[in-house]
Short mmCIF file of C-alpha atoms in Angstrom, two decimals:
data_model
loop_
_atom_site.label_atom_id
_atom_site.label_comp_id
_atom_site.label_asym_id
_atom_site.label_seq_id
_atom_site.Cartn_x
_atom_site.Cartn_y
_atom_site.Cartn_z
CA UNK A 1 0.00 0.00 0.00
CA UNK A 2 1.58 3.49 -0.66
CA UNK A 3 0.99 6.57 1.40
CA UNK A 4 0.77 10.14 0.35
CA UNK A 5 2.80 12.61 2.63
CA UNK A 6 0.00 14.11 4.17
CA UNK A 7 -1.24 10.22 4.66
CA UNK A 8 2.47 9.29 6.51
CA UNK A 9 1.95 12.49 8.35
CA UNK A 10 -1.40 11.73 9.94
CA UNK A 11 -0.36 7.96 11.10
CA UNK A 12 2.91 10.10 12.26
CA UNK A 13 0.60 12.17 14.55
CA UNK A 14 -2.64 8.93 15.32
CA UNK A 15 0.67 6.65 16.61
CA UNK A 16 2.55 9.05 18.41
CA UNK A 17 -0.45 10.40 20.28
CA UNK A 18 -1.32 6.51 20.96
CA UNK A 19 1.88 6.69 22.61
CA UNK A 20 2.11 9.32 24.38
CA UNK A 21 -1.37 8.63 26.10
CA UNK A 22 -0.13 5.15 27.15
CA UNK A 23 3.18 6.05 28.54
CA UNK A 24 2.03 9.08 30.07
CA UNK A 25 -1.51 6.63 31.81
CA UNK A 26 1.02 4.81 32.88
CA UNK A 27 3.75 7.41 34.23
CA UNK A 28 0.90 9.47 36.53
CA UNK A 29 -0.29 6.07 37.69
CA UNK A 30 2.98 5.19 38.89
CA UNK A 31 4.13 8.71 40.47
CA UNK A 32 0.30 9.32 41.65
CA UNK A 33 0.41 12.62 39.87
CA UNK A 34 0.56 13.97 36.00
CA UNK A 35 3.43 13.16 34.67
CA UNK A 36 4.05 14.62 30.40
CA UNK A 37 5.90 11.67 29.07
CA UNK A 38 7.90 11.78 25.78
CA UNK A 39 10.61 14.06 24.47
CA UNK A 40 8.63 16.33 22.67
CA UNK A 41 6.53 19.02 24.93
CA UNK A 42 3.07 18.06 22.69
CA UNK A 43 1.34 14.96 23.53
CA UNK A 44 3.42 13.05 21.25
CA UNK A 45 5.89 10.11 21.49
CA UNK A 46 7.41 10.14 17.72
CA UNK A 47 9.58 7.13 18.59
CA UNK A 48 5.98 5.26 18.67
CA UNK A 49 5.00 7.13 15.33
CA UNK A 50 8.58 6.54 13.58
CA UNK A 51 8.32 2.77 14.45
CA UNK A 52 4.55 2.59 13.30
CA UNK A 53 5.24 4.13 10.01
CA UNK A 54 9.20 1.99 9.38
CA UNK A 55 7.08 -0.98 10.47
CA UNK A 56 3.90 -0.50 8.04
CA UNK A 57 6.14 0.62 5.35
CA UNK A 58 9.14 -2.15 5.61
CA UNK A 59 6.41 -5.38 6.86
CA UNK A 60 3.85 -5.39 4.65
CA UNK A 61 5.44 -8.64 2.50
CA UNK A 62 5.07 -10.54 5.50
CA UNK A 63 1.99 -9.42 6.19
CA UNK A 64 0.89 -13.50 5.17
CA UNK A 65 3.32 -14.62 7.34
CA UNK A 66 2.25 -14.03 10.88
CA UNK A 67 5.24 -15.36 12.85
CA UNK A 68 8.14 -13.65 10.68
CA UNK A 69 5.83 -10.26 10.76
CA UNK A 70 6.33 -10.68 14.50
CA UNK A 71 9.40 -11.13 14.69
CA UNK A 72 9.84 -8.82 12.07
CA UNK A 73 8.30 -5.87 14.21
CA UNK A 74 9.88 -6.50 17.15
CA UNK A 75 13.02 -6.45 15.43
CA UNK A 76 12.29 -2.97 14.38
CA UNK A 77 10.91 -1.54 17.61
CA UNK A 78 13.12 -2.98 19.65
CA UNK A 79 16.00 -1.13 17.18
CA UNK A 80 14.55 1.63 17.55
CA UNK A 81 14.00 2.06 21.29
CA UNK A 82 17.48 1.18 21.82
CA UNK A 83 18.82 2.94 19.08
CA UNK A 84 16.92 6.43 20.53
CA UNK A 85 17.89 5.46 23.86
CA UNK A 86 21.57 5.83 22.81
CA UNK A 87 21.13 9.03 21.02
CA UNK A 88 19.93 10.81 24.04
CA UNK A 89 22.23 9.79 26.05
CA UNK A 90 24.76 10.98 23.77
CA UNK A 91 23.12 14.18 24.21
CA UNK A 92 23.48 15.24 28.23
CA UNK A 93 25.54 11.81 28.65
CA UNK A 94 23.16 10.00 30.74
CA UNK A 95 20.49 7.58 30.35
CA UNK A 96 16.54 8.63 30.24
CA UNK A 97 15.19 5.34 31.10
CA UNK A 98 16.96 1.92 32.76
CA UNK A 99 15.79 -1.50 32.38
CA UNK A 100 18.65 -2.59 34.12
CA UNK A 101 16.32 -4.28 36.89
CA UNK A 102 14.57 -6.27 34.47
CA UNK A 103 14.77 -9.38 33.53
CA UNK A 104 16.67 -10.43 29.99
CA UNK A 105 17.26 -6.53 29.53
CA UNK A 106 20.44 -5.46 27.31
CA UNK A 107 22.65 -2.72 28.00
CA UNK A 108 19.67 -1.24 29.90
CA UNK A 109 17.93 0.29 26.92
CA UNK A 110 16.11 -2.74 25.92
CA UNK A 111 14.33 -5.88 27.65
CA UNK A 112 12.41 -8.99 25.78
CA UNK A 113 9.05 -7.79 27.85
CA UNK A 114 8.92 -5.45 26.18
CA UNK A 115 10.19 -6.32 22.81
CA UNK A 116 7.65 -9.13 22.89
CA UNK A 117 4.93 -6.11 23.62
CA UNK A 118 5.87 -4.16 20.86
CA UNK A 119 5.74 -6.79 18.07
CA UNK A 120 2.05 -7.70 18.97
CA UNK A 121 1.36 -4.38 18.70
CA UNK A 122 3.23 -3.85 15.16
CA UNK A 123 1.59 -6.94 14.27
CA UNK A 124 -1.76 -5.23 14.83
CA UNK A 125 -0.25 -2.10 13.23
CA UNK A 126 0.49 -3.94 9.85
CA UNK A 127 -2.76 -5.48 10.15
CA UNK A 128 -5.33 -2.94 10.68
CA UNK A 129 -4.00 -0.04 11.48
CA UNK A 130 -3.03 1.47 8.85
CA UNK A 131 -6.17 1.30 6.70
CA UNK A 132 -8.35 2.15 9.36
CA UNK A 133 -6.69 5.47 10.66
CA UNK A 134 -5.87 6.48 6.88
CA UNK A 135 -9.47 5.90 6.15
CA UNK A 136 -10.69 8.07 9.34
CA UNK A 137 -8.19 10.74 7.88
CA UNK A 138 -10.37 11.16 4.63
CA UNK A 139 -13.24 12.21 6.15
CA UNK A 140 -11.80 14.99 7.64
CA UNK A 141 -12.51 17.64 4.64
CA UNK A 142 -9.52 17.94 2.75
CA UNK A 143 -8.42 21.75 2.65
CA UNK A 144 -9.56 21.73 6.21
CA UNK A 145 -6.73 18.09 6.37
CA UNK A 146 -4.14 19.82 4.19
CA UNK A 147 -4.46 22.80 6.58
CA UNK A 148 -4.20 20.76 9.67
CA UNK A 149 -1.33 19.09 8.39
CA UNK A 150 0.81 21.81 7.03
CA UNK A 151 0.17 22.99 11.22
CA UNK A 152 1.56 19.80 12.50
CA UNK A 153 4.81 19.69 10.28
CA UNK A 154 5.37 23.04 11.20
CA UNK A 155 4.22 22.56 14.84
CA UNK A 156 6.49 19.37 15.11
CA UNK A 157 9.65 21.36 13.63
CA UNK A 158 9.51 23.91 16.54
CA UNK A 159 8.58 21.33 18.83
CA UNK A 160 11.37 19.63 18.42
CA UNK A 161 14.08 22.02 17.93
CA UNK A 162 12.97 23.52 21.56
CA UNK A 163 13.08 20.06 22.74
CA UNK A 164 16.68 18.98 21.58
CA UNK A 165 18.04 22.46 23.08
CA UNK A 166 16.50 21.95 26.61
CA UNK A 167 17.80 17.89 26.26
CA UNK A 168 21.37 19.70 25.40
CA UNK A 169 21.23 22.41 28.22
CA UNK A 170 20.62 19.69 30.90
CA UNK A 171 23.21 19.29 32.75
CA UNK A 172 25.28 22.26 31.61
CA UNK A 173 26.98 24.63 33.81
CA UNK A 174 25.36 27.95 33.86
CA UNK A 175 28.20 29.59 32.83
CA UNK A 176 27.40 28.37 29.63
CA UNK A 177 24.76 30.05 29.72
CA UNK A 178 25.62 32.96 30.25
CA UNK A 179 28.24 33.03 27.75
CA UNK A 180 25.53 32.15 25.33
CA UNK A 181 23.36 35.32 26.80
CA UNK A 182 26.32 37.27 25.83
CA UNK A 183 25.75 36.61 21.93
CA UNK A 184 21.99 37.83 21.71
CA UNK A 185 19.65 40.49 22.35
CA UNK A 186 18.29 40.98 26.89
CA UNK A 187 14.61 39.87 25.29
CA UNK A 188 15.84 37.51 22.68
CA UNK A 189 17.75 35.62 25.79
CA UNK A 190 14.72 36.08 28.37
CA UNK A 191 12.16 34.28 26.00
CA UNK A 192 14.64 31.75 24.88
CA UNK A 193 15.35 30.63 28.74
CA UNK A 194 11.51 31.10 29.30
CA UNK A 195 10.56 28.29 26.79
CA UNK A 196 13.58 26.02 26.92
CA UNK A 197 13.37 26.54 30.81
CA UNK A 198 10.24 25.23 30.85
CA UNK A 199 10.80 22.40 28.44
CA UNK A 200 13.85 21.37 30.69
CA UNK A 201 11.95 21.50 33.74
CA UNK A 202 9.29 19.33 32.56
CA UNK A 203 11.77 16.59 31.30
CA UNK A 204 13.55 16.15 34.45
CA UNK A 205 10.10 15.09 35.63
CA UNK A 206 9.21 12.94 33.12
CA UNK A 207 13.06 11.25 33.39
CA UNK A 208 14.59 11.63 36.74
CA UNK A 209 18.03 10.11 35.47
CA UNK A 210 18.97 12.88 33.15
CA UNK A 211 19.16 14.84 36.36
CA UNK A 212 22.47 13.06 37.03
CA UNK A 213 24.04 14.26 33.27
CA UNK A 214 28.03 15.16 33.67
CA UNK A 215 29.49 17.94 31.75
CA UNK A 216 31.02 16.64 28.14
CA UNK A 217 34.64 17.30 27.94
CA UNK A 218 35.53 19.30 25.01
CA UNK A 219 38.81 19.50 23.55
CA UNK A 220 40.38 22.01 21.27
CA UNK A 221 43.46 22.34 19.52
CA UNK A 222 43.41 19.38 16.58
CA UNK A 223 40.95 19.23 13.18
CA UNK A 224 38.00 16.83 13.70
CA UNK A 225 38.35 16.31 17.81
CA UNK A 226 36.05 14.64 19.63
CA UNK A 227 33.34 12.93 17.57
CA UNK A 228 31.92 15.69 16.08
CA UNK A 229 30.46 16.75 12.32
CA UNK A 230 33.91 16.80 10.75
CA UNK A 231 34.95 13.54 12.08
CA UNK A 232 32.21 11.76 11.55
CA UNK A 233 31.91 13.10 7.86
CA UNK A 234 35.30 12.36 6.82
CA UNK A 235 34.09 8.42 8.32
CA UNK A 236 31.67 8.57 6.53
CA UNK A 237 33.39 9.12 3.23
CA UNK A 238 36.21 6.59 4.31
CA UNK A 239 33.78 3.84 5.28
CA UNK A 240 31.92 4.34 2.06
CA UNK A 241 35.09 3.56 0.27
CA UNK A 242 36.18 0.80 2.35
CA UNK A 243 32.87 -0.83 1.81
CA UNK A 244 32.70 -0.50 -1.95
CA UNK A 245 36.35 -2.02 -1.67
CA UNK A 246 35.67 -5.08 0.62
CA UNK A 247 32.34 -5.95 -1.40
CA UNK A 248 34.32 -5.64 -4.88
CA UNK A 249 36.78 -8.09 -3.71
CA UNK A 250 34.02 -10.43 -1.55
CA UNK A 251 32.48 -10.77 -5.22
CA UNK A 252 35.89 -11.38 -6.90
CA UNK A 253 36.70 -14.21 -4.53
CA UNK A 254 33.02 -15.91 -4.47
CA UNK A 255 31.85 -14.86 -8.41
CA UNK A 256 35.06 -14.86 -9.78
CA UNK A 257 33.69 -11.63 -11.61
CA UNK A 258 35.14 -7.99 -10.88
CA UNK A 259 31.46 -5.84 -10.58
CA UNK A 260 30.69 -2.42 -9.36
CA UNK A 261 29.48 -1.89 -6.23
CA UNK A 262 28.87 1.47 -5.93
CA UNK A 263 26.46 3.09 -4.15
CA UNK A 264 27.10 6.34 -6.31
CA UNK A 265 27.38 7.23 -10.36
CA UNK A 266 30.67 9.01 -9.58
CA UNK A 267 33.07 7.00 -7.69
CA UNK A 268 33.36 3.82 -5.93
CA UNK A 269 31.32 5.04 -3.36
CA UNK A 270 28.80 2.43 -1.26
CA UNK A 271 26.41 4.88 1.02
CA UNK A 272 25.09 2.12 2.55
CA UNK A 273 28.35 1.11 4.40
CA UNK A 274 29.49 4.91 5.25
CA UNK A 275 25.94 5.31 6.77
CA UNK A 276 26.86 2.24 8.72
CA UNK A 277 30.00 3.47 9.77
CA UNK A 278 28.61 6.67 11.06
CA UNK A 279 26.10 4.98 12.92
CA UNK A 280 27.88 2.42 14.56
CA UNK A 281 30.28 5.09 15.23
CA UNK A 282 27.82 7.24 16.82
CA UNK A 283 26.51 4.24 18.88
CA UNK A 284 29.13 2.67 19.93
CA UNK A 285 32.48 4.68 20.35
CA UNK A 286 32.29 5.28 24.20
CA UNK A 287 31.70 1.26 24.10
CA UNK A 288 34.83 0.37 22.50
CA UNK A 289 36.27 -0.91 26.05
CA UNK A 290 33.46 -3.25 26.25
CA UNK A 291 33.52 -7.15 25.59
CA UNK A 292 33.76 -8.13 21.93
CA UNK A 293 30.67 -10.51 22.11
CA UNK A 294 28.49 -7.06 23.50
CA UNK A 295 29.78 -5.40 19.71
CA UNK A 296 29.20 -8.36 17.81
CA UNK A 297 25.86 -8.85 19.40
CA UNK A 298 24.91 -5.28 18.75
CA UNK A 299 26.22 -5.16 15.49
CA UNK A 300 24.32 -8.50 14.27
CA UNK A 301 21.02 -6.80 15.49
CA UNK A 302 21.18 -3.74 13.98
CA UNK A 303 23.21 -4.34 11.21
CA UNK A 304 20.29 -6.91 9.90
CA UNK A 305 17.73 -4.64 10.43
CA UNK A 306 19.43 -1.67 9.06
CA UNK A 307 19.88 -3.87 5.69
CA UNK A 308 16.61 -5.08 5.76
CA UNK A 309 15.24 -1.45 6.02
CA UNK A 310 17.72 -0.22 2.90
CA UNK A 311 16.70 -2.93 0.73
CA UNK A 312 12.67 -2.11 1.68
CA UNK A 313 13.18 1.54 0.76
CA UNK A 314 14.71 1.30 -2.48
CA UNK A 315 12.72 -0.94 -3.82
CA UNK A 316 10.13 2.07 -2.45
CA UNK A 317 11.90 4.98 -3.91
CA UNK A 318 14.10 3.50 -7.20
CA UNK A 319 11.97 0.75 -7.55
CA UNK A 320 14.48 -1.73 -7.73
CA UNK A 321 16.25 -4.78 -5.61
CA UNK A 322 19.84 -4.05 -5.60
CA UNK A 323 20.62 -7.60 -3.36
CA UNK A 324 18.85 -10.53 -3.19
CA UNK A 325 19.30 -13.80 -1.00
CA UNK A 326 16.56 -15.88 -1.18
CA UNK A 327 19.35 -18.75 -2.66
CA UNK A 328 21.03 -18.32 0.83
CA UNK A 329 19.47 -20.24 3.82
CA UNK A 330 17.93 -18.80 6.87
CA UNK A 331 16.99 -15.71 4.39
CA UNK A 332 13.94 -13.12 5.26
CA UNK A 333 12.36 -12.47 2.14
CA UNK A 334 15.41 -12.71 0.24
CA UNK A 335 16.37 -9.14 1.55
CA UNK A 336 18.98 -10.62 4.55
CA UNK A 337 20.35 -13.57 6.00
CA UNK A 338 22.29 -14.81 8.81
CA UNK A 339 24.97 -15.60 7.73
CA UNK A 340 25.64 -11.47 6.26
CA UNK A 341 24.01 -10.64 9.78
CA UNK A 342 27.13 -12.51 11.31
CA UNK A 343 29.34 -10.72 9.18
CA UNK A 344 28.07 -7.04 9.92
CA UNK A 345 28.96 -8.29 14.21
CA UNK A 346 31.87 -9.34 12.82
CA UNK A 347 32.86 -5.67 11.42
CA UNK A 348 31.33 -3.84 13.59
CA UNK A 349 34.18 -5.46 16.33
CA UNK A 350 36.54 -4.70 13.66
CA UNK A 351 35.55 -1.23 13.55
CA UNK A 352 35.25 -0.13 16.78
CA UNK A 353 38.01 -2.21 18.28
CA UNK A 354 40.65 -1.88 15.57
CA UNK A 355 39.92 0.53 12.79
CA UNK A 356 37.99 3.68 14.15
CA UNK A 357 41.08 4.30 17.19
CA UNK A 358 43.36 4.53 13.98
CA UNK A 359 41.12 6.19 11.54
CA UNK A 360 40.29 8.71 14.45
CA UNK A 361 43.77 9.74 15.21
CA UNK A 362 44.94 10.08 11.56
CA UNK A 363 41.65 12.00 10.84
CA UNK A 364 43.04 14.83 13.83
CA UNK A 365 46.72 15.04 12.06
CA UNK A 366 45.32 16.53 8.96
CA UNK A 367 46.31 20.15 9.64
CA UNK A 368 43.29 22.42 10.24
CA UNK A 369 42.64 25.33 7.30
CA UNK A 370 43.44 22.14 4.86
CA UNK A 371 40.60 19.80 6.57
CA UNK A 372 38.11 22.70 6.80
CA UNK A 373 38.93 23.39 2.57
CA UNK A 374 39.16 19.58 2.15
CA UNK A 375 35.92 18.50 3.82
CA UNK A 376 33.34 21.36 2.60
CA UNK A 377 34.34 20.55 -1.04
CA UNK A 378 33.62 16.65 -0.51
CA UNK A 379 30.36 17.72 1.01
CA UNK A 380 29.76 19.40 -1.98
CA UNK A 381 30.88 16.73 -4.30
CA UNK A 382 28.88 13.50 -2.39
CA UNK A 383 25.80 16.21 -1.94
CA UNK A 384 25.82 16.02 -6.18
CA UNK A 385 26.95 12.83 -6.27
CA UNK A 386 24.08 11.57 -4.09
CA UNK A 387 20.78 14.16 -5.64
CA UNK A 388 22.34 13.39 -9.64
CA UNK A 389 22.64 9.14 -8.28
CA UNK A 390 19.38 9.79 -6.73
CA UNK A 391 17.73 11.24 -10.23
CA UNK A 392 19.78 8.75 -12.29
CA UNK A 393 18.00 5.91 -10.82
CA UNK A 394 14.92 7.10 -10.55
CA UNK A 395 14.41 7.79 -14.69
CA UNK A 396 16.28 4.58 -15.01
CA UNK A 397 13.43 2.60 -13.33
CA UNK A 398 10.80 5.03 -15.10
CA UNK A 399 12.50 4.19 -18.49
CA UNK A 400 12.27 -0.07 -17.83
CA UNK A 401 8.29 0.96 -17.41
CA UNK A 402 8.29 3.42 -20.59
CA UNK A 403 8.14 6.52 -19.20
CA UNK A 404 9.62 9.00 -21.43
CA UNK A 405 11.05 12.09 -20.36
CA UNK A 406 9.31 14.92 -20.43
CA UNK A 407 11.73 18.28 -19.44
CA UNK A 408 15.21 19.20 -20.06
CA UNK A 409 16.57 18.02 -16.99
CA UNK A 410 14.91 14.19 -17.96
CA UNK A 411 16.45 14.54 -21.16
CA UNK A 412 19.54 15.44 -19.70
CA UNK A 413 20.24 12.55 -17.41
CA UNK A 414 18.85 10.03 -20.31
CA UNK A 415 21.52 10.77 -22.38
CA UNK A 416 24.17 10.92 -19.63
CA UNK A 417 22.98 7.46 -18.09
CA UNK A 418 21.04 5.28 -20.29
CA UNK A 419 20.62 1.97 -19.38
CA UNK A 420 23.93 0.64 -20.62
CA UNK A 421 25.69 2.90 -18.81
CA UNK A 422 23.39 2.60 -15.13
CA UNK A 423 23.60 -1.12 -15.66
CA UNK A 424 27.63 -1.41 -15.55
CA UNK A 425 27.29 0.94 -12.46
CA UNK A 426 24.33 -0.97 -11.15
CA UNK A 427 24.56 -4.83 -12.70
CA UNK A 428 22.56 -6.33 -9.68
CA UNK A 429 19.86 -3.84 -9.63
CA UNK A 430 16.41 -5.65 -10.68
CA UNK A 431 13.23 -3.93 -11.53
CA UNK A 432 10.55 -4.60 -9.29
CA UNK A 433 7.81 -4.26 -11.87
#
């Protein structure tokens, strides 16, 4: 089934209100008094609304298949829960909710009570949701939906962004404050404090632990310090290469056949392993000094899912399967297996334990004006790269189901990459048509 936007939008808004009603039922019943649960100051929990909508988009091929859509779900909510629970700690460096007293809970972030919990209720999601609430949202008249929509987006942008600078200020000193006083206007500084004050105050409510958050160190002297938006860039770029390198030679050995494996038009580029990189990266870098078996667990998890999600959404967007494994055992829907699952544990160890410390350090040496020049003109480049891939692939799939092309810019990219040419940079893509 495909959604419009203002269709995605509205199960956005049904789930996350779902989910914010249930967590917050169940926070004043515990603390005997109203308690505004969720990190956004509306009555919304998005991470409810962003699992609904991955789940109803990335499940519905085993929507016959009652046991693997379970499992299926879970999978996904449970990645997500944890994978949220790590980003906000990243944020004020402590954790927002611990299931460390639970039974069969990992790292604290996630326990199989409630992973179990969540894939009934994606089952039921998959099922019936989605029609049901997408049908309620066409009665609504449809200027009068269009309006209310164009509200919420804008609504949830502000939301948000006042939301993720209270979760940043917790915590802080208040001489940061003040030094950040210093750079605007009396009343720009009062209102700012006013609202993000508030927002603050009502989080360390809702999540008592953040009220423990240390001060982040932050160093200064070297390009890229830290793990901030240079370094994690420039791991990007160098994981995307590494990736396009390792799968080149993985199908030299196995095929006997040298292939592309680009992610890209432009260079042997695979976007799918540099977003990897960054993620795992993000995840797990202040884990490094934990026990292999803790990576490779975490890595086999999420590196499944997170490859079961690409394939879903290109076949979405491009319209076409780019992998496929049903000829490999223990396969879900031809899109992963667990034997590749292994395989992205086994690099994620190797990335954390061995490669990033190295990567990191040489990343600092480059000297600073020349890795300020260096990395704004690869952003540039990979920003092309990615929009002209992006619009390559798209008229290439419209062109396998005769579309012709019907502006300048169409005509453009038909004669720059016609199929000959997208099919030596693509030669395992498939139409799904």
């Amino acid at each position: 089934m495909h959604f419009t936007f203002s269709e995605l939008i509205w199960l956005i808004l049904i789930y996350s209100f779902m989910g914010w009603f249930v967590e917050t039922i169940v926070g004043t019943i515990r603390k005997k008094k109203f308690v505004n649960r969720g990190f956004s100051s509306g009555p919304f929990c998005f991470i409810y609304g962003t699992a609904a909508i991955v789940m109803i988009l990335t499940m519905e091929d085993l929507e016959n298949s009652p046991f693997f859509l379970f499992l299926g779900c879970m999978m996904i909510a449970t990645m997500i829960e944890w994978f949220a629970g790590k980003i906000l700690e990243r944020m004020n460096q402590q954790k927002w909710w611990d299931y460390s007293n639970k039974k069969w809970n990992f790292d604290g972030y996630i326990c199989l009570q409630y992973s179990v919990l969540w894939g009934l209720l994606g089952m039921l999601a998959v099922k019936f949701g989605d029609e049901q609430f997408t049908r309620l949202f066409h009665l609504i008249p449809k200027p009068i939906g269009n309006i209310l929509i164009i509200v919420a987006v804008v609504g949830i942008i502000v939301d948000m962004s006042v939301s993720s600078a209270a979760a940043l200020h917790i915590g802080k000193p208040a001489r940061a404050a003040v030094r950040w006083n210093r750079k605007v206007t009396a009343a720009t500084s009062r209102f700012t404090s006013l609202i993000v004050g508030h927002v603050e105050r009502r989080m360390e409510k809702a999540y008592p632990l953040i009220l423990n958050a240390g001060e982040a160190v932050q160093k200064e002297g070297h390009f890229a310090e830290g793990c901030g938006f240079y370094k994690i860039f420039w791991l990007f770029v160098i994981g995307s290469l590494l990736g396009d390198l390792v799968e080149t030679l993985f199908c030299r050995v196995t095929a006997g056949v040298w292939m592309s494996r680009s992610s890209l038009v432009w260079g042997p580029f695979s976007i799918i392993w540099g977003m990897a990189i960054v993620a795992a990266t993000i995840l797990l870098h202040k884990d490094r000094e934990k026990p292999d078996r803790y990576i490779f667990l975490i890595g086999t998890f999420l590196g499944g899912g997170y490859e079961y999600l690409c394939s879903v959404f290109s076949e979405l967007f491009f319209g076409k399967v780019f992998w496929d494994y049903s000829e490999i055992p223990f396969n879900l829907g031809g899109r992963i297996n667990l034997l590749y699952c292994f395989f992205w544990g086994i690099a994620a160890v190797v990335w954390i334990k061995i490669l990033y410390p190295r990567l990191s350090d040489l990343i600092e040496k480059i000297p600073k004006l020349t890795g300020y020049i260096v990395t704004w003109i690869l952003i540039v480049f990979m920003t092309v790269n990615m929009l002209v891939s992006a619009a390559a692939l798209v008229r290439y799939d419209q062109r396998s189901k005769g579309v012709k092309a019907d502006n300048a810019v169409e005509r453009l990219i038909d004669r720059h990459f016609n199929d000959e040419r997208m099919a030596k940079i693509y030669p395992n893509a498939k139409s799904t048509g």
